[in-house]
Rosetta silent file (secondary structure, phi, psi, omega in degrees, C-alpha in Angstrom):
SEQUENCE: XXXXXXXXXXXXXXXXXXXXXXXXXXXXXXXXXXXXXXXXXXXXXXXXXXXXXXXXXXXXXXXXXXXXXXXXXXXXXXXXXXXXXXXXXXXXXXXXXXXXXXXXXXXXXXXXXXXXXXXXXXXXXXXXXXXXXXXXXXXXXXXXXXXXXXXXXXXXXXXXXXXXXXXXXXXXXXXXXXXXXXXXXXXXXXXXXXXXXXXXXXXXXXXXXXXXXXXXXXXXXXXXXXXXXX
SCORE:     score description
SCORE:     0.000 S_00000001
   1 L     0.000  119.123 -175.691  -14.694   21.969   32.254 S_00000001
   2 L   -87.602  158.830  147.791  -13.280   19.172   30.557 S_00000001
   3 L   -24.406  -71.644 -175.529  -11.295   16.403   32.223 S_00000001
   4 L   -58.565   35.031 -135.453   -8.200   17.079   30.485 S_00000001
   5 L   -82.869  -40.440  168.982   -8.399   20.429   32.367 S_00000001
   6 L   -91.647   67.951 -164.027   -4.768   19.627   33.366 S_00000001
   7 L  -117.202 -174.718  176.471   -2.309   18.637   30.536 S_00000001
   8 L  -122.695  145.061 -178.551    0.616   20.091   28.973 S_00000001
   9 L   -63.117  118.185 -177.261    0.566   22.020   25.754 S_00000001
  10 L   -88.049   -6.192  153.754    2.461   19.632   23.383 S_00000001
  11 L   -49.264  -50.510  158.946    3.605   22.686   21.089 S_00000001
  12 L   -50.501  -19.956  155.817    6.186   23.433   23.327 S_00000001
  13 L   -64.600   85.843  164.996    7.504   19.873   23.234 S_00000001
  14 L   -68.171    1.952 -162.415    9.700   19.357   20.560 S_00000001
  15 L   -34.413  139.701  170.596   10.642   15.906   21.684 S_00000001
  16 L  -109.504  133.482  150.592   12.189   13.633   19.080 S_00000001
  17 L  -103.416  127.534 -177.423   12.356    9.582   19.203 S_00000001
  18 L   -89.485  132.797 -179.525   14.418    7.680   16.753 S_00000001
  19 L   -39.495  100.433  150.294   12.329    5.176   14.370 S_00000001
  20 L   -89.774  135.121  169.014   12.882    1.386   15.502 S_00000001
  21 L   -83.831  141.386 -153.872   12.483   -1.026   13.385 S_00000001
  22 L  -150.730  169.984  177.716   10.563   -3.529   14.529 S_00000001
  23 L  -105.670  163.316 -163.051    8.727   -6.819   13.344 S_00000001
  24 L   -74.766  139.894 -167.037    4.979   -7.351   12.868 S_00000001
  25 L   -67.589  107.473  177.390    3.125   -7.464   16.011 S_00000001
  26 L   -41.387  -44.008  161.392    1.899  -10.729   17.299 S_00000001
  27 L  -133.206   85.141 -176.774   -1.025   -9.751   18.506 S_00000001
  28 L   -51.598  146.629  134.573   -2.689   -7.654   16.525 S_00000001
  29 L   -95.275  143.122  177.366   -6.513   -6.464   16.873 S_00000001
  30 L   -62.720  156.987 -176.739   -8.773   -5.573   14.166 S_00000001
  31 L   -60.387  114.757  158.356   -9.086   -2.170   13.497 S_00000001
  32 L   -48.918  167.017  145.637  -12.461   -0.417   14.711 S_00000001
  33 L   -68.081  165.077 -164.964  -14.506    1.732   12.821 S_00000001
  34 L  -160.729  128.125  160.414  -13.293    5.182   13.509 S_00000001
  35 E   -83.945  146.874  165.628  -15.207    8.212   12.484 S_00000001
  36 L   -67.472  141.321 -162.373  -12.978   10.473   10.857 S_00000001
  37 H   -65.124   15.301 -177.870  -12.506   13.987   12.601 S_00000001
  38 H   -94.531    1.750  179.232  -14.077   15.755    9.388 S_00000001
  39 H  -104.022  -12.217  151.508  -17.316   14.757   10.410 S_00000001
  40 H  -101.384  -16.124 -178.504  -16.885   17.177   13.321 S_00000001
  41 L  -103.170   47.722  159.723  -14.722   19.734   12.509 S_00000001
  42 L    36.075   50.845  168.852  -16.799   20.690    8.999 S_00000001
  43 L    88.181   12.942  166.813  -13.702   20.329    6.591 S_00000001
  44 L   133.976  178.994 -158.644  -10.554   21.473    8.757 S_00000001
  45 L  -150.881  122.506  159.066   -9.839   24.129   11.844 S_00000001
  46 L   -95.382  149.482 -153.158   -7.840   27.124   10.757 S_00000001
  47 L    72.495   38.007 -163.905   -4.544   27.182   11.496 S_00000001
  48 L   -94.253  117.712 -160.405   -4.251   24.106   12.394 S_00000001
  49 L   -62.050  166.464  166.813   -0.453   23.715   13.228 S_00000001
  50 L   -78.572  152.383 -176.223    1.507   19.908   11.988 S_00000001
  51 L   -67.245  160.587  177.192    1.001   17.103   14.403 S_00000001
  52 L  -113.689 -142.310 -142.743    3.813   16.358   15.966 S_00000001
  53 L  -159.454  143.904  148.894    4.927   12.496   16.740 S_00000001
  54 L  -142.444 -167.427 -148.378    6.644    9.733   18.531 S_00000001
  55 L   -93.604  -21.965  173.076    8.333    6.638   17.744 S_00000001
  56 L   175.088  164.512 -177.382    4.905    4.372   18.872 S_00000001
  57 L   -77.033  170.501  162.314    2.213    4.099   21.310 S_00000001
  58 L  -134.801  -19.196  176.076    2.614    2.017   24.340 S_00000001
  59 L  -155.408  156.930  159.669   -0.058    2.764   26.831 S_00000001
  60 E  -103.250  156.658  161.627   -3.454    4.469   26.460 S_00000001
  61 E  -123.370  131.754  161.310   -5.291    6.916   29.159 S_00000001
  62 E  -103.832  125.911  176.036   -8.811    6.539   29.637 S_00000001
  63 E  -107.148  157.916  147.676  -10.810    9.781   30.066 S_00000001
  64 E  -130.528  143.198  168.983  -14.076   11.284   30.568 S_00000001
  65 L   -15.622  -59.576 -156.640  -15.496   14.435   29.378 S_00000001
  66 L    45.721   43.751  171.412  -16.980   15.761   32.398 S_00000001
  67 L  -122.667  149.861  144.275  -19.901   17.015   30.104 S_00000001
  68 L     5.369  107.483  176.098  -23.646   15.853   30.345 S_00000001
  69 L   -69.825  -25.088 -178.503  -24.584   11.895   29.850 S_00000001
  70 L  -109.987  111.988  174.325  -27.695   12.494   28.156 S_00000001
  71 L  -143.430  143.983 -162.656  -27.087   13.199   24.689 S_00000001
  72 L  -100.864  102.462 -161.957  -28.404   12.220   21.664 S_00000001
  73 H   -21.449  -44.581 -178.440  -25.673   10.384   19.676 S_00000001
  74 H   -66.837   -7.849  165.131  -26.364   11.989   16.480 S_00000001
  75 H   -98.059  -13.060 -174.379  -25.321   15.328   18.205 S_00000001
  76 H   -31.517  -70.893 -163.439  -22.003   14.171   19.209 S_00000001
  77 H   -33.189  -24.205 -176.134  -20.026   15.654   16.266 S_00000001
  78 H   -92.750  -59.722 -172.214  -21.374   19.282   18.163 S_00000001
  79 H   -39.943  -62.519  167.004  -20.141   18.245   21.317 S_00000001
  80 H   -25.298  -73.748 -176.367  -16.927   17.184   19.925 S_00000001
  81 H   -43.891  -30.159 -178.021  -16.787   20.953   18.442 S_00000001
  82 H   -54.841  -61.909  163.294  -17.570   22.106   22.041 S_00000001
  83 H   -74.989  -10.298 -179.750  -14.455   20.796   23.848 S_00000001
  84 H   -78.102  -60.963  159.644  -12.387   21.392   20.960 S_00000001
  85 H    -4.336  -60.026 -173.458  -13.541   25.019   21.372 S_00000001
  86 H   -70.821  -54.446 -174.885  -12.932   25.080   24.684 S_00000001
  87 H   -79.903   30.285  130.060   -9.455   23.533   24.593 S_00000001
  88 H  -108.635   -0.612 -144.204   -8.408   25.987   21.899 S_00000001
  89 H  -125.871 -103.759 -136.705  -10.361   28.824   22.226 S_00000001
  90 H   -59.905  -48.296 -178.914  -10.897   29.617   26.067 S_00000001
  91 L  -101.418   27.808  163.052   -6.616   27.516   26.891 S_00000001
  92 L    34.831   34.641  153.556   -5.287   28.331   23.626 S_00000001
  93 L   -28.328  142.756  168.536   -4.369   24.907   22.894 S_00000001
  94 L   -90.169   -3.718  164.608   -3.094   24.181   19.265 S_00000001
  95 L   168.927  155.732 -164.970   -5.844   21.315   18.704 S_00000001
  96 L   -69.529  144.435  173.578   -8.057   19.469   21.098 S_00000001
  97 L   -18.982  -81.091 -177.940   -6.364   16.701   23.480 S_00000001
  98 L   -36.795  125.167 -148.831   -7.887   13.988   23.173 S_00000001
  99 L  -101.359  -29.980 -168.393   -6.220   11.524   20.551 S_00000001
 100 E  -143.294  131.969  154.904   -9.966    9.559   20.564 S_00000001
 101 E  -125.590  121.341  157.299  -13.828   10.272   21.886 S_00000001
 102 E   -70.360  112.504  179.348  -16.283    7.252   22.530 S_00000001
 103 L   -73.061  158.298 -178.169  -19.880    8.048   22.646 S_00000001
 104 L   -60.064  -40.624  164.744  -22.406    6.218   24.745 S_00000001
 105 L   -40.666  -45.169  173.275  -23.440    4.395   21.421 S_00000001
 106 L   114.224    9.548  172.286  -20.187    3.014   21.132 S_00000001
 107 L   -81.436  140.310 -164.595  -19.325    5.046   17.904 S_00000001
 108 E  -102.362   92.027  171.451  -15.398    5.797   17.955 S_00000001
 109 E  -106.723  152.943  151.715  -14.286    9.886   16.584 S_00000001
 110 E   -75.899  132.010 -174.956  -10.943   10.686   15.592 S_00000001
 111 L  -104.444  -96.352 -163.720   -9.983   13.689   17.917 S_00000001
 112 L   -79.306  171.020  165.705   -6.461   15.263   17.461 S_00000001
 113 L   -89.725  170.621 -167.770   -4.701   15.297   14.218 S_00000001
 114 L   123.618  -24.834  179.539   -2.131   13.623   12.789 S_00000001
 115 L   117.925  157.775  160.811   -3.619   10.014   11.598 S_00000001
 116 L   -83.442  -20.788  170.743   -5.364    7.238   13.601 S_00000001
 117 L  -135.857   43.577  167.910   -2.671    4.651   13.346 S_00000001
 118 L  -141.653  153.758 -155.096    0.407    6.997   13.674 S_00000001
 119 L   -86.508   75.229  158.114    1.585    7.255   17.368 S_00000001
 120 L   -90.029  112.185 -144.724    0.755   11.063   17.590 S_00000001
 121 L   -28.493  153.771  172.477    1.534   13.203   20.467 S_00000001
 122 L  -125.516 -156.114 -166.734   -1.935   14.067   22.026 S_00000001
 123 L  -164.274   91.427 -165.915   -1.965   16.806   25.014 S_00000001
 124 L  -142.192  -35.330 -166.463   -4.470   14.392   27.715 S_00000001
 125 L  -139.241   99.766  177.991   -2.500   13.356   30.571 S_00000001
 126 L   -60.182  116.599 -170.872    0.108   15.874   31.963 S_00000001
 127 L    91.375   26.141  179.986    3.522   14.661   32.178 S_00000001
 128 L  -167.979   42.842  167.077    2.467   11.231   29.839 S_00000001
 129 L  -100.527   22.293 -178.327    1.650   12.647   26.531 S_00000001
 130 L  -134.526  107.547 -142.888    3.961   11.290   25.054 S_00000001
 131 L    46.041   49.832  167.113    3.968    7.360   23.381 S_00000001
 132 L  -136.940  153.361  176.951    0.651    7.322   24.902 S_00000001
 133 E  -105.989  172.246  156.925   -2.685    7.682   23.187 S_00000001
 134 E  -125.121  117.234 -151.837   -6.067    9.333   25.070 S_00000001
 135 E  -149.674  116.641 -162.333   -9.014    8.303   24.741 S_00000001
 136 E  -119.130  117.717 -175.589  -12.023    9.902   26.209 S_00000001
 137 E   -43.994  158.027  175.318  -15.093    8.774   26.991 S_00000001
 138 L   -91.313  124.163  154.127  -18.284   11.396   26.245 S_00000001
 139 L   132.926  161.347  165.114  -19.967   11.674   29.641 S_00000001
 140 L  -112.599  148.051 -177.058  -19.192   11.964   33.628 S_00000001
 141 L  -153.361   62.752 -159.905  -19.035    8.885   35.264 S_00000001
 142 L  -107.874  141.315 -159.150  -18.581    9.230   38.636 S_00000001
 143 L   -32.178  159.757 -158.546  -19.470    6.560   41.320 S_00000001
 144 L    26.980   21.566  176.704  -22.978    5.040   40.162 S_00000001
 145 L   -73.379  143.638  155.990  -23.616    6.532   37.448 S_00000001
 146 L   -63.686  124.764 -173.353  -24.004    3.936   34.712 S_00000001
 147 L  -100.663  131.113 -173.519  -21.511    3.494   32.258 S_00000001
 148 L   -90.564  130.402  174.406  -23.149    1.974   28.853 S_00000001
 149 H   -10.613  -52.041 -169.393  -21.694   -1.614   27.455 S_00000001
 150 H   -56.934  -43.208  174.839  -21.590   -0.358   23.528 S_00000001
 151 H   -44.670  -74.217  167.377  -18.949    2.193   25.240 S_00000001
 152 H   -61.345  -13.812  160.311  -16.675   -0.008   27.197 S_00000001
 153 L   -86.803    2.655 -161.572  -16.772   -2.290   24.202 S_00000001
 154 H   -81.419  -80.638 -160.560  -15.736    0.628   22.369 S_00000001
 155 H   -88.199    6.239  126.368  -13.043    1.558   23.919 S_00000001
 156 H   -17.058  -63.987 -170.043  -11.518   -2.094   24.310 S_00000001
 157 H   -60.540  -23.634 -166.968  -11.671   -2.428   20.746 S_00000001
 158 H   -81.244  -67.002 -167.045   -9.780    0.663   20.469 S_00000001
 159 H   -40.675  -59.393  167.773   -7.242   -0.037   23.164 S_00000001
 160 H   -49.165  -47.619  170.221   -6.651   -3.168   21.519 S_00000001
 161 H   -81.910  -22.653 -173.639   -5.924   -2.397   18.186 S_00000001
 162 H   -86.094  -60.229 -175.441   -3.677    1.071   18.968 S_00000001
 163 H   -58.228  -15.542  179.670   -1.856   -1.298   21.498 S_00000001
 164 H   -81.135  -22.812  174.858   -1.336   -4.248   19.144 S_00000001
 165 L   -24.013  -57.706 -173.100    0.646   -2.061   16.688 S_00000001
 166 L   -82.292   -4.397 -169.606    3.188   -2.097   19.404 S_00000001
 167 L    71.417   38.400 -164.501    2.399   -5.550   20.643 S_00000001
 168 L  -124.936  114.154  173.203    1.778   -4.286   24.123 S_00000001
 169 L   -62.951  130.021  158.560   -0.474   -6.484   26.112 S_00000001
 170 L   -22.493  -58.988  169.112   -3.164   -4.778   27.805 S_00000001
 171 L   -68.134   -9.387  176.356   -3.242   -6.229   31.165 S_00000001
 172 L   -91.665 -165.165  144.864    0.670   -5.290   31.752 S_00000001
 173 E  -123.022  159.946 -179.101    2.480   -2.430   32.615 S_00000001
 174 E  -120.207  151.118  177.928    5.016   -0.053   30.581 S_00000001
 175 E   -92.343  142.204 -176.655    7.476    1.995   31.512 S_00000001
 176 E  -131.847  140.406 -172.700    6.877    5.823   31.101 S_00000001
 177 E   -92.292  133.196  178.791    8.581    8.571   31.261 S_00000001
 178 E  -103.597  107.426  175.874    6.809   12.023   33.225 S_00000001
 179 L   -72.851   17.850  172.779    7.900   14.966   30.927 S_00000001
 180 L  -165.493  141.381  174.834    6.359   17.340   34.577 S_00000001
 181 L   -67.543  -16.697 -168.899    6.969   17.645   37.997 S_00000001
 182 L   -94.452   47.017  161.303    2.851   18.492   38.191 S_00000001
 183 L  -141.915 -178.480 -140.296    1.770   14.935   37.491 S_00000001
 184 L   -83.111  -23.495  164.051    2.127   12.716   40.222 S_00000001
 185 L  -111.775  162.571 -163.733    5.758   12.320   39.823 S_00000001
 186 L   -76.584  149.991 -179.603    8.454   14.403   39.046 S_00000001
 187 L   -64.349  126.624 -161.166    9.999   15.134   36.047 S_00000001
 188 L    86.008   12.966  168.798   12.216   12.367   34.258 S_00000001
 189 E   -85.036  132.248  170.344   11.071    9.733   37.023 S_00000001
 190 E   -66.591  125.679  166.862   11.113    6.460   34.962 S_00000001
 191 E  -167.051  127.667  158.371    7.826    4.610   36.518 S_00000001
 192 E   -33.190  107.600 -162.028    5.610    1.682   35.878 S_00000001
 193 E  -132.536  127.465  167.065    1.984    2.682   34.453 S_00000001
 194 E   -55.278  126.101 -179.275   -0.646    0.159   33.575 S_00000001
 195 L   -40.067  -48.256 -171.040   -0.726   -0.329   29.507 S_00000001
 196 E  -122.224   84.034  174.154   -4.612    0.584   29.424 S_00000001
 197 E   -82.952  171.854 -164.923   -4.515    3.553   32.518 S_00000001
 198 E   -99.160  142.437  158.764   -7.246    5.759   34.332 S_00000001
 199 L   -38.666  -47.554  161.401   -6.220    9.467   33.849 S_00000001
 200 L   -83.215   -6.396  153.730   -5.710    9.491   37.056 S_00000001
 201 L   -40.303  -64.974 -162.416   -2.789    6.857   37.153 S_00000001
 202 L   -79.235  -12.947 -153.531   -0.964    9.620   35.881 S_00000001
 203 L  -160.493  142.443 -172.223   -2.303   12.787   37.448 S_00000001
 204 L  -102.875  111.614  175.553   -3.813   13.304   40.926 S_00000001
 205 L  -161.265  170.569  169.046   -7.419   13.677   39.622 S_00000001
 206 L  -102.933   18.945  179.593  -10.538   11.645   39.685 S_00000001
 207 L   -74.566  131.593   74.943  -10.868   11.178   36.148 S_00000001
 208 L  -140.108   12.433  174.230  -12.305    9.000   34.376 S_00000001
 209 L   101.238  130.265  165.959  -14.907    9.005   37.242 S_00000001
 210 H   -20.803  -46.090 -170.960  -15.312    6.416   39.778 S_00000001
 211 H   -83.884  -36.118  178.364  -17.650    3.913   37.584 S_00000001
 212 H   -58.998  -49.384 -146.591  -15.793    4.122   34.427 S_00000001
 213 H   -82.204  -79.640  171.879  -12.185    3.399   36.624 S_00000001
 214 L   -15.773  -18.206  171.461  -13.951    0.244   38.437 S_00000001
 215 L   -88.105  -45.571  161.142  -14.455   -1.078   34.820 S_00000001
 216 H     3.287  -85.655 -175.244  -10.690   -0.592   33.940 S_00000001
 217 H   -40.200  -68.984  178.888   -9.803   -4.506   34.837 S_00000001
 218 H   -63.937   -1.406  175.120  -12.595   -5.754   32.752 S_00000001
 219 H   -79.465  -36.235  170.514  -11.786   -3.562   29.944 S_00000001
 220 H   -48.500  -39.004 -151.556   -8.315   -4.918   30.056 S_00000001
 221 H   -98.625  -18.605  177.086   -9.209   -8.135   29.793 S_00000001
 222 H   -57.843  -70.085 -178.296  -11.675   -7.603   27.167 S_00000001
 223 H   -35.893  -85.420  173.368   -8.643   -5.567   25.116 S_00000001
 224 H   -20.700  -52.091 -158.713   -6.284   -8.593   25.855 S_00000001
 225 H   -96.532  -10.154  174.587   -8.729  -11.157   24.419 S_00000001
 226 L   -99.400   24.817 -170.242   -9.727   -9.263   20.693 S_00000001
 227 L  -131.963   -0.860  165.347   -5.815   -9.166   20.736 S_00000001
 228 L    92.659   -7.850  179.457   -5.910  -13.154   20.767 S_00000001
 229 L   -70.421  154.642 -178.379   -4.233  -13.479   24.215 S_00000001
 230 L   -84.205    0.000    0.000   -4.873  -15.985   26.795 S_00000001
């Protein structure tokens, strides 16, 4: 069972946004190294539908996969394939829900198809898949479980880069609109949520676990520093 067990299937959401002209972001962070999805798909998935996009990403949600922590990083492609198989096969989703996954060694993997630099609509946080990206920490990080520093550094670097594309400060809150009454907010409600949020900020869950959630303030500060903010 993964952390993203309560999400919405974006295949049914054909919402579109106008493309906004914008100047170059003032606080862009370097793009971290991201392993392409071909490293874990083995050359593609049958029947893959066309990706769906929003106009931009203004927030990221951090998850954990609720899977074992003791794994060799060389085995991560196999682990992601298993997560993908569960989400596509058992739940009949169109693709893995997370936009990115990060392992205990700090290696970042592309998850959902569509292009890492583009605002791909994910399937990771019920009610708040639009204008957001989902980052999944591979493992289970409940209270008292150590969270590898390499993992939190990678999450900070990824969030700094992704939010920097829209010049979003990771320490601020942003306006998001709930698309499902099964989230913490009624459908259509406009709410202010952290730009670098925990899954539990938008849905009634303990995800990404107490241990990782406790580190999010420090991750936000690190991400802001990487963007060149004071």
